[in-house]
CSV table of C-alpha atoms in Angstrom, one decimal:
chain,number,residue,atom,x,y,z
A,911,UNK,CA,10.8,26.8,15.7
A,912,UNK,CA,12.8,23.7,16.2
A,913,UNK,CA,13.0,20.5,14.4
A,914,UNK,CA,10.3,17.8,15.5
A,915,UNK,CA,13.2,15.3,14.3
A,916,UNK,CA,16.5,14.7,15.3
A,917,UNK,CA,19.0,15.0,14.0
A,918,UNK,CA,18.3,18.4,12.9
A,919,UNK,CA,19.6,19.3,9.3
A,920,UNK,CA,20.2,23.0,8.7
A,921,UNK,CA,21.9,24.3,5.8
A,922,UNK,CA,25.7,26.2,7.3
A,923,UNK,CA,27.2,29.1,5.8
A,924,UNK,CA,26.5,32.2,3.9
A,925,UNK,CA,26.0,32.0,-0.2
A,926,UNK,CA,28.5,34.1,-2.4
A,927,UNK,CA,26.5,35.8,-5.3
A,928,UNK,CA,27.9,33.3,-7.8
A,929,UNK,CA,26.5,30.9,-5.6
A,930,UNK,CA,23.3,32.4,-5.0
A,931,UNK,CA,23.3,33.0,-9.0
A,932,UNK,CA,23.8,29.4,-9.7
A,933,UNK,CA,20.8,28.6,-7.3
A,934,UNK,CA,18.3,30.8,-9.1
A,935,UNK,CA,18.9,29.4,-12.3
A,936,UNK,CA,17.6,26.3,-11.4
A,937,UNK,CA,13.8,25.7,-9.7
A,938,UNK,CA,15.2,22.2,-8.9
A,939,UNK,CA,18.1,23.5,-6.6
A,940,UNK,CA,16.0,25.8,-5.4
A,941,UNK,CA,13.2,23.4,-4.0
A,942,UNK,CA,16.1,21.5,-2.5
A,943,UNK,CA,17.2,24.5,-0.7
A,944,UNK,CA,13.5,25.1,0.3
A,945,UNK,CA,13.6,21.4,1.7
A,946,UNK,CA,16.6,21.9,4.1
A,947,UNK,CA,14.9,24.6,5.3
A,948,UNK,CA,12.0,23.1,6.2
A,949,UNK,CA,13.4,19.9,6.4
A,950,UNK,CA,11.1,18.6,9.5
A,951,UNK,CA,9.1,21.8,10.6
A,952,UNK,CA,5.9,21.1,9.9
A,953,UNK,CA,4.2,20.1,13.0
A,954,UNK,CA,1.3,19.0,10.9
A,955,UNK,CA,3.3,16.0,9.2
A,956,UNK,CA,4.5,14.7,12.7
A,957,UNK,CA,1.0,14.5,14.3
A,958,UNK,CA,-0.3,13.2,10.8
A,959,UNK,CA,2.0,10.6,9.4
A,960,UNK,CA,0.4,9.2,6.9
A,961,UNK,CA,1.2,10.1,3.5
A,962,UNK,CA,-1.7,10.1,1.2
A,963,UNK,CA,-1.6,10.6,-2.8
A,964,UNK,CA,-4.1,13.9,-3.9
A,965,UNK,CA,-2.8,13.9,-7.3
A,966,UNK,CA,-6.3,13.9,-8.5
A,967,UNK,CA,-6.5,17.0,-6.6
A,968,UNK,CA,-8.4,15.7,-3.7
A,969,UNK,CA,-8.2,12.5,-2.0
A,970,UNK,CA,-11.3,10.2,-1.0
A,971,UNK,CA,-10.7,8.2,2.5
A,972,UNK,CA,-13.1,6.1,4.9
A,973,UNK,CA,-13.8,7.5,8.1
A,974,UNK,CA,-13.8,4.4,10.6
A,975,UNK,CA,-16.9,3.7,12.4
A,976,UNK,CA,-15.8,0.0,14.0
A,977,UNK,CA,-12.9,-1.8,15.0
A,978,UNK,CA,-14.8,-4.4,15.5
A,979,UNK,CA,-16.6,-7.5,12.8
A,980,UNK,CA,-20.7,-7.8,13.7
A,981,UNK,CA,-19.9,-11.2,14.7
A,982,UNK,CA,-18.1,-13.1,17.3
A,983,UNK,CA,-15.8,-15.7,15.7
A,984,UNK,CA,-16.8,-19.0,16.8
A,985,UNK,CA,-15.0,-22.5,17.5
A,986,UNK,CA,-13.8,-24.2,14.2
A,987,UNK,CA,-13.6,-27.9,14.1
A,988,UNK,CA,-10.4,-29.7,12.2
A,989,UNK,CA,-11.2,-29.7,8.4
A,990,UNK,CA,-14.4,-27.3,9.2
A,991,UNK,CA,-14.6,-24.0,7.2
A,992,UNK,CA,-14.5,-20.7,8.7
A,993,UNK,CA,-17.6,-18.4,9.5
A,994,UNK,CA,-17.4,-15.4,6.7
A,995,UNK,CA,-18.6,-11.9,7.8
A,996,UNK,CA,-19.1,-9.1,5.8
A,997,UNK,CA,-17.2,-6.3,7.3
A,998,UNK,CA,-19.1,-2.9,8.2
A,999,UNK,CA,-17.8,-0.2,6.3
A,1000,UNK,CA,-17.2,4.0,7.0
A,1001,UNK,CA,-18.3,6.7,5.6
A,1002,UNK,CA,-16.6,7.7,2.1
A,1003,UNK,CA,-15.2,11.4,2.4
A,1004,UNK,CA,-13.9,13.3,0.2
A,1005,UNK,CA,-11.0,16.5,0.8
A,1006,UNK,CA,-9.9,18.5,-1.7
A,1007,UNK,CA,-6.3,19.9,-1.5
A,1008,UNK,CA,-6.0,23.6,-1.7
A,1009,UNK,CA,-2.7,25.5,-2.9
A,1010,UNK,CA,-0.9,27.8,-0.4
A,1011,UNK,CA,1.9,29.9,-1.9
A,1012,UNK,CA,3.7,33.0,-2.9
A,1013,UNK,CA,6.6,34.3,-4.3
A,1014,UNK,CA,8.8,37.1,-4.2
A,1015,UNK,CA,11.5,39.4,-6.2
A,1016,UNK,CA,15.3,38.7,-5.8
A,1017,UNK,CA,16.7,42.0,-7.6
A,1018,UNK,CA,20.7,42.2,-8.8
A,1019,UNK,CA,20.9,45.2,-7.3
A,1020,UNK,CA,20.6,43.7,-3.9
A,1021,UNK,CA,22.8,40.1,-4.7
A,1022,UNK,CA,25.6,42.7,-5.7
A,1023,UNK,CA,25.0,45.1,-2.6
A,1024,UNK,CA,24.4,42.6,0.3
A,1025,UNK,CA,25.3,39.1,-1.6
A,1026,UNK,CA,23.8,35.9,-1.2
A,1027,UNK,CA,22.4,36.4,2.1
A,1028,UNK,CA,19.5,38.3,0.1
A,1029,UNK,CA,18.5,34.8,-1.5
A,1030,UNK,CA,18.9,32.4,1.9
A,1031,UNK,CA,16.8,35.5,3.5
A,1032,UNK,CA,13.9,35.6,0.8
A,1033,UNK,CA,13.3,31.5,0.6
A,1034,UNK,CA,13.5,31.9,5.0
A,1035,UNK,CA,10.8,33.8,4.9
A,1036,UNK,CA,8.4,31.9,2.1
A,1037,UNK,CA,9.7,28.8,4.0
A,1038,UNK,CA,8.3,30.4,7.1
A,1039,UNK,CA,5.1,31.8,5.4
A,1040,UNK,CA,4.2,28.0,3.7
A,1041,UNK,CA,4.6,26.1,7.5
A,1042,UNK,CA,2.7,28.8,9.0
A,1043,UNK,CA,-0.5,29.0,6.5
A,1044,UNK,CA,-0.2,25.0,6.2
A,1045,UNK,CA,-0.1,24.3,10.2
A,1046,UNK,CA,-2.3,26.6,11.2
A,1047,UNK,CA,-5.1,24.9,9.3
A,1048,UNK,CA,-3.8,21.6,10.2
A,1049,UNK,CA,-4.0,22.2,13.9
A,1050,UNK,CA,-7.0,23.8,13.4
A,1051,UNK,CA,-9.3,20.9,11.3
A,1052,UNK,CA,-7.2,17.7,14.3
A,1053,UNK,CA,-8.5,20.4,17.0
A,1054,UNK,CA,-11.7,20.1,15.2
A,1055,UNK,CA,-12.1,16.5,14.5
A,1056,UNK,CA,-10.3,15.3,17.9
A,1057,UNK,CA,-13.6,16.2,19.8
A,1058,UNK,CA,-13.7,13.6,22.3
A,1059,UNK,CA,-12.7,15.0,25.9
A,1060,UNK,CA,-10.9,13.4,29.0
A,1061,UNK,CA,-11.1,15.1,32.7
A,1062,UNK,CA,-7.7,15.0,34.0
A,1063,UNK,CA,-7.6,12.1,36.2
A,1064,UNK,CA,-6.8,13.0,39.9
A,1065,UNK,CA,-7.2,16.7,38.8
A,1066,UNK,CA,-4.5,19.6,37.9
A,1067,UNK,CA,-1.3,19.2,36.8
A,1068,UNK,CA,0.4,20.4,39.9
A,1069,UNK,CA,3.3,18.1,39.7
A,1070,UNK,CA,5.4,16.1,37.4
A,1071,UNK,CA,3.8,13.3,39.4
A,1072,UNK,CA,0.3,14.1,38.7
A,1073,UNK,CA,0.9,14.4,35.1
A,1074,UNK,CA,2.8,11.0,34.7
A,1075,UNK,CA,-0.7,9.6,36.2
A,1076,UNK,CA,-3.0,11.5,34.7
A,1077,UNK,CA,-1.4,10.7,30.7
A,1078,UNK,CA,-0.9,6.9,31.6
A,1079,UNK,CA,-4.6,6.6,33.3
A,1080,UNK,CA,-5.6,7.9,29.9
A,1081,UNK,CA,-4.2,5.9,27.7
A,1082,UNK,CA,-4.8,2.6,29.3
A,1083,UNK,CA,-8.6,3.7,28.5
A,1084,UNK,CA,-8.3,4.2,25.4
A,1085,UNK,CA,-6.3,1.1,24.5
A,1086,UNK,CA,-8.8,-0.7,26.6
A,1087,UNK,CA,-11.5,0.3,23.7
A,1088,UNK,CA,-9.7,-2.6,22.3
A,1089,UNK,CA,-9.4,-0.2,18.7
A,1090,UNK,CA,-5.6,-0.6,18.6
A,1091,UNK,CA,-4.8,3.3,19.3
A,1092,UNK,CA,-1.6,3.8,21.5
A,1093,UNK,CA,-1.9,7.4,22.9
A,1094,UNK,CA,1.5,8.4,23.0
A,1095,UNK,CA,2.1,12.3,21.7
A,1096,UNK,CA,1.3,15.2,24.0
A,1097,UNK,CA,0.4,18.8,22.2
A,1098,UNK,CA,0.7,21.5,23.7
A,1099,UNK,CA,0.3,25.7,22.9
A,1100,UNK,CA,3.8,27.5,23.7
A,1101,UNK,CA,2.5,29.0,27.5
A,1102,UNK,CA,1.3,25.6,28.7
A,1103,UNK,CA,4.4,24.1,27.2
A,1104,UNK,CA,7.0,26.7,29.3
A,1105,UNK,CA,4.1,25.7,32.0
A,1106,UNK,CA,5.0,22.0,32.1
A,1107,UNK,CA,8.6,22.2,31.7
A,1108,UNK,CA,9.1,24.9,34.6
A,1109,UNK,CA,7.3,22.1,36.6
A,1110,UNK,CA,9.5,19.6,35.5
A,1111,UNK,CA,12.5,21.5,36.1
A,1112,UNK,CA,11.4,22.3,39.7
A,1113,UNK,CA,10.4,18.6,40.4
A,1114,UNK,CA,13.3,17.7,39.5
A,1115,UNK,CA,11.5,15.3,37.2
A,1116,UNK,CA,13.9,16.4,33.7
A,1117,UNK,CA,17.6,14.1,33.0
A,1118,UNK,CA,20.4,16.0,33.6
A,1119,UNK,CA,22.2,16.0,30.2
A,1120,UNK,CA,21.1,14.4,27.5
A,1121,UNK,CA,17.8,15.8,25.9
A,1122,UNK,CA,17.1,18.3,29.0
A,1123,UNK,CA,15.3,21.0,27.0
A,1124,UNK,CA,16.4,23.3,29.4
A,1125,UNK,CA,19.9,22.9,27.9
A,1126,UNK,CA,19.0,22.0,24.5
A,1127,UNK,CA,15.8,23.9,23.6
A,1128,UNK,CA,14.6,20.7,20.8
A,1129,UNK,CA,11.5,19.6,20.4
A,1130,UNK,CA,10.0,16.6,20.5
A,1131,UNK,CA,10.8,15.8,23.6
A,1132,UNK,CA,10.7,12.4,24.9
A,1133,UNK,CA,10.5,11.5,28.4
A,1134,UNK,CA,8.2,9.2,30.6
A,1135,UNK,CA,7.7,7.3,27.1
A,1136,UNK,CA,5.6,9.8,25.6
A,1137,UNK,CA,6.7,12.5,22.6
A,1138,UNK,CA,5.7,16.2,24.1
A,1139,UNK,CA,5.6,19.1,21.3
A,1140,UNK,CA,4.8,22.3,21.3
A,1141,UNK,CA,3.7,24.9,18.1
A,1142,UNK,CA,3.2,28.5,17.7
A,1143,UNK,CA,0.1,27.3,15.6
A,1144,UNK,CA,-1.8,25.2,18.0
A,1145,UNK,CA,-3.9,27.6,19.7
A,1146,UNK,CA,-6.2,25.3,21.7
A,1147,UNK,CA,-6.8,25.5,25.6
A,1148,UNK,CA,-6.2,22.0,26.6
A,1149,UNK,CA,-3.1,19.6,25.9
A,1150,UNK,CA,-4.3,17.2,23.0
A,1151,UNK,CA,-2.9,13.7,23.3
A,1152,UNK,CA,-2.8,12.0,20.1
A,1153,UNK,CA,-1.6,8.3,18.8
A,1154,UNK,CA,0.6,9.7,15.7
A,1155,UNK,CA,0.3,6.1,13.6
A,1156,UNK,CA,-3.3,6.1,13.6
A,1157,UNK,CA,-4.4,9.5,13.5
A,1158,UNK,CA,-4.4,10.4,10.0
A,1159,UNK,CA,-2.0,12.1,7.1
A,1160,UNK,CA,-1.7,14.7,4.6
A,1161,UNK,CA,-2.4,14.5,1.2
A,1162,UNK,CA,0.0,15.8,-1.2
A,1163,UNK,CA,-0.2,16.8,-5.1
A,1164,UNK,CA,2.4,17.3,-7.0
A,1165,UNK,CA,4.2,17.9,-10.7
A,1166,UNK,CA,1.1,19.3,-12.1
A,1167,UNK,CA,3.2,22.6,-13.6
A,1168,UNK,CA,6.2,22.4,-15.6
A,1169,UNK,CA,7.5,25.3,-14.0
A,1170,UNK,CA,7.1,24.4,-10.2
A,1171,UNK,CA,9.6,21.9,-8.6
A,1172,UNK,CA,9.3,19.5,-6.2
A,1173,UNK,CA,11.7,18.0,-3.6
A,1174,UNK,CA,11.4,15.6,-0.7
A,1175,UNK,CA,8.8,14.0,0.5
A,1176,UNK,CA,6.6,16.8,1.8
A,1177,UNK,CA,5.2,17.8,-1.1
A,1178,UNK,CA,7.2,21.3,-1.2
A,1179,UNK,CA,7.3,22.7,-4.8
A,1180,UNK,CA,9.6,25.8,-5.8
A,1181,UNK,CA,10.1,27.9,-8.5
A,1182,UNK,CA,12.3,30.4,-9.9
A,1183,UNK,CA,12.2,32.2,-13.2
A,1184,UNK,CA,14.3,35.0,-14.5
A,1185,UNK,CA,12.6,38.7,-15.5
A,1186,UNK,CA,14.7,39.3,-18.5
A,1187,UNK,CA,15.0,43.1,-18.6
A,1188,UNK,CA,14.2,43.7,-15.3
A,1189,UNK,CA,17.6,42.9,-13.7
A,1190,UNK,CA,16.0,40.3,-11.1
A,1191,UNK,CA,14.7,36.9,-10.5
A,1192,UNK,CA,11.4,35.4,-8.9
A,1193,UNK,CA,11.2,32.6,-6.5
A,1194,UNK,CA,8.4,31.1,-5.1
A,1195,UNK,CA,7.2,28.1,-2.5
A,1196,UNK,CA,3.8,26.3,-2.4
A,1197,UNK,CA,2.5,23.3,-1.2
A,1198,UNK,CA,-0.9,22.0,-2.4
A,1199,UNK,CA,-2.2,19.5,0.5
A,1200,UNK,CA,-4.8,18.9,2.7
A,1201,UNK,CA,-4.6,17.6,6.2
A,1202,UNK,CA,-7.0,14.2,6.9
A,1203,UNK,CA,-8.0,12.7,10.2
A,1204,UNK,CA,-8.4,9.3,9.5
A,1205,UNK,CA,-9.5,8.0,13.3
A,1206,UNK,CA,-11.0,10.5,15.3
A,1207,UNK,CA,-10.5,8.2,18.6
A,1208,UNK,CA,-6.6,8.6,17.7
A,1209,UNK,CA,-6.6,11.4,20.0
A,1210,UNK,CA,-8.5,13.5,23.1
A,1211,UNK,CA,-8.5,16.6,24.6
A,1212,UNK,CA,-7.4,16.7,28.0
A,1213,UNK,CA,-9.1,19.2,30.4
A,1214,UNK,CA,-9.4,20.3,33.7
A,1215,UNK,CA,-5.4,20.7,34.0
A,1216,UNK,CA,-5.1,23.2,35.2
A,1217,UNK,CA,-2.6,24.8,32.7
């Protein structure tokens, strides 16, 4: 899966044993080398950008029921005070952030046999394993929450055209509701995404060089003022348009084990320990979050595309 940032940061070249050696003996270089690797990936911290603090191990947030004070503010005269309103207030919810992790075996045997490769292989594939547990339930609980739904205006998707219309007829109603939401991020699953950009490509609706995906295969992709992603781990049936700034964040705990290491800011923590006696090492990746949706009208499901 590609970045959802540019530039993309990817760690080059192929470790040496010593090297790899020198990496397992410290948790700390190893959550770095975790970070680079993930450096970006998680779909769920580019939809939800807020970054909330669990380090009670849950984090308590106020779901928003009005933009709006009960009152209308009136005419003040000069040296006249001000009306005061008291403010409605949301519901208080509470999520608890749960631990996804594992680790695995990095033997001498195989460092002296296939070198460091072994090492940049095994933290691939926790990396992979973490994003994948962690963004499936993310897409899964925005799918959830993001229940409102919006009829494609003027009907399927048949051109680049009728998108362009259909995306920018929806957001001008939602930023009509006067809440301050700017709908601006387009999600889609990986078939309506090779959908849309094989539409694009025939319309000749795509720029010719410089962030054609065609050419470069990144994602996000920005064109027509408005970010279009794509993840293996959003499984839903319509495109989900979302305003990234408002619709909520994950919440992050970290340093609560002496033996686990952070690094960066998403919440990634590493270890490594060495099995003295057993010829080997153990390295492991977690990340204990939980995904929040602060403002469910941050973001709608668009059907009858046609997709």
């Amino acid at each position: 899966m590609a970045s959802y940032t540019y530039p993309t940061g990817h760690p080059s070249g192929t470790l040496t044993v010593d090297e790899a050696r020198l990496v397992l003996g410290s948790s700390a270089v190893v959550a770095r080398a975790l970070a680079d690797i993930m450096e970006m990936s998680f779909i769920g911290d580019y939809l939800l950008q807020d970054r909330l603090d669990a380090a009670a191990g849950g984090v308590f947030y106020e779901s928003i029921e009005s933009a709006f004070a009960p009152t209308e503010s009136e005419i003040v005269a000069p040296g006249a005070g001000y009306p005061k309103v008291v403010l409605p207030e949301g519901t208080i919810e509470a999520a608890r952030a749960v631990t996804r992790g594992l680790t695995t075996d990095v033997t001498d045997k195989k460092l002296a046999e296939r070198g460091g490769s072994v090492l940049s292989r095994a933290l691939r594939i926790l990396a992979n394993t973490v994003i994948r547990d962690v963004d499936t339930v993310t897409m899964g609980v925005i799918s959830s929450v993001v229940s409102s739904t919006f009829a494609s205006p003027g009907g399927a998707w048949d051109s680049a055209g009728d998108v362009v219309r259909a995306l920018t007829d929806i957001r001008t109603q939602r930023a009509n509701l006067g809440l301050g939401i700017d709908l601006n991020t387009v999600v889609l699953s990986p078939s309506d995404y090779a959908t849309l950009i094989g539409m694009f490509i025939n319309d000749g609706a795509l720029p010719r060089e410089a962030q054609n995906p065609a050419t470069t295969g990144g994602v996000p992709l920005n064109l027509y003022g408005y970010n279009w992603v794509t993840s293996p781990f959003y499984t839903g049936s319509n495109p989900l348009f979302v305003d990234r700034e408002m619709l909520g964040g994950m919440a992050d705990q970290t340093g609560i084990s002496p033996d686990w290491t952070s690094y960066g800011e998403f919440g990634i923590e590493a270890q490594s320990d060495r099995k003295t006696g057993y010829d080997k090492w153990t390295v492991g990746a977690r990340r204990i979050t939980v995904p929040v949706v602060l403002e469910p009208n941050a973001g709608v499901q668009i059907t009858s595309t046609g997709l």
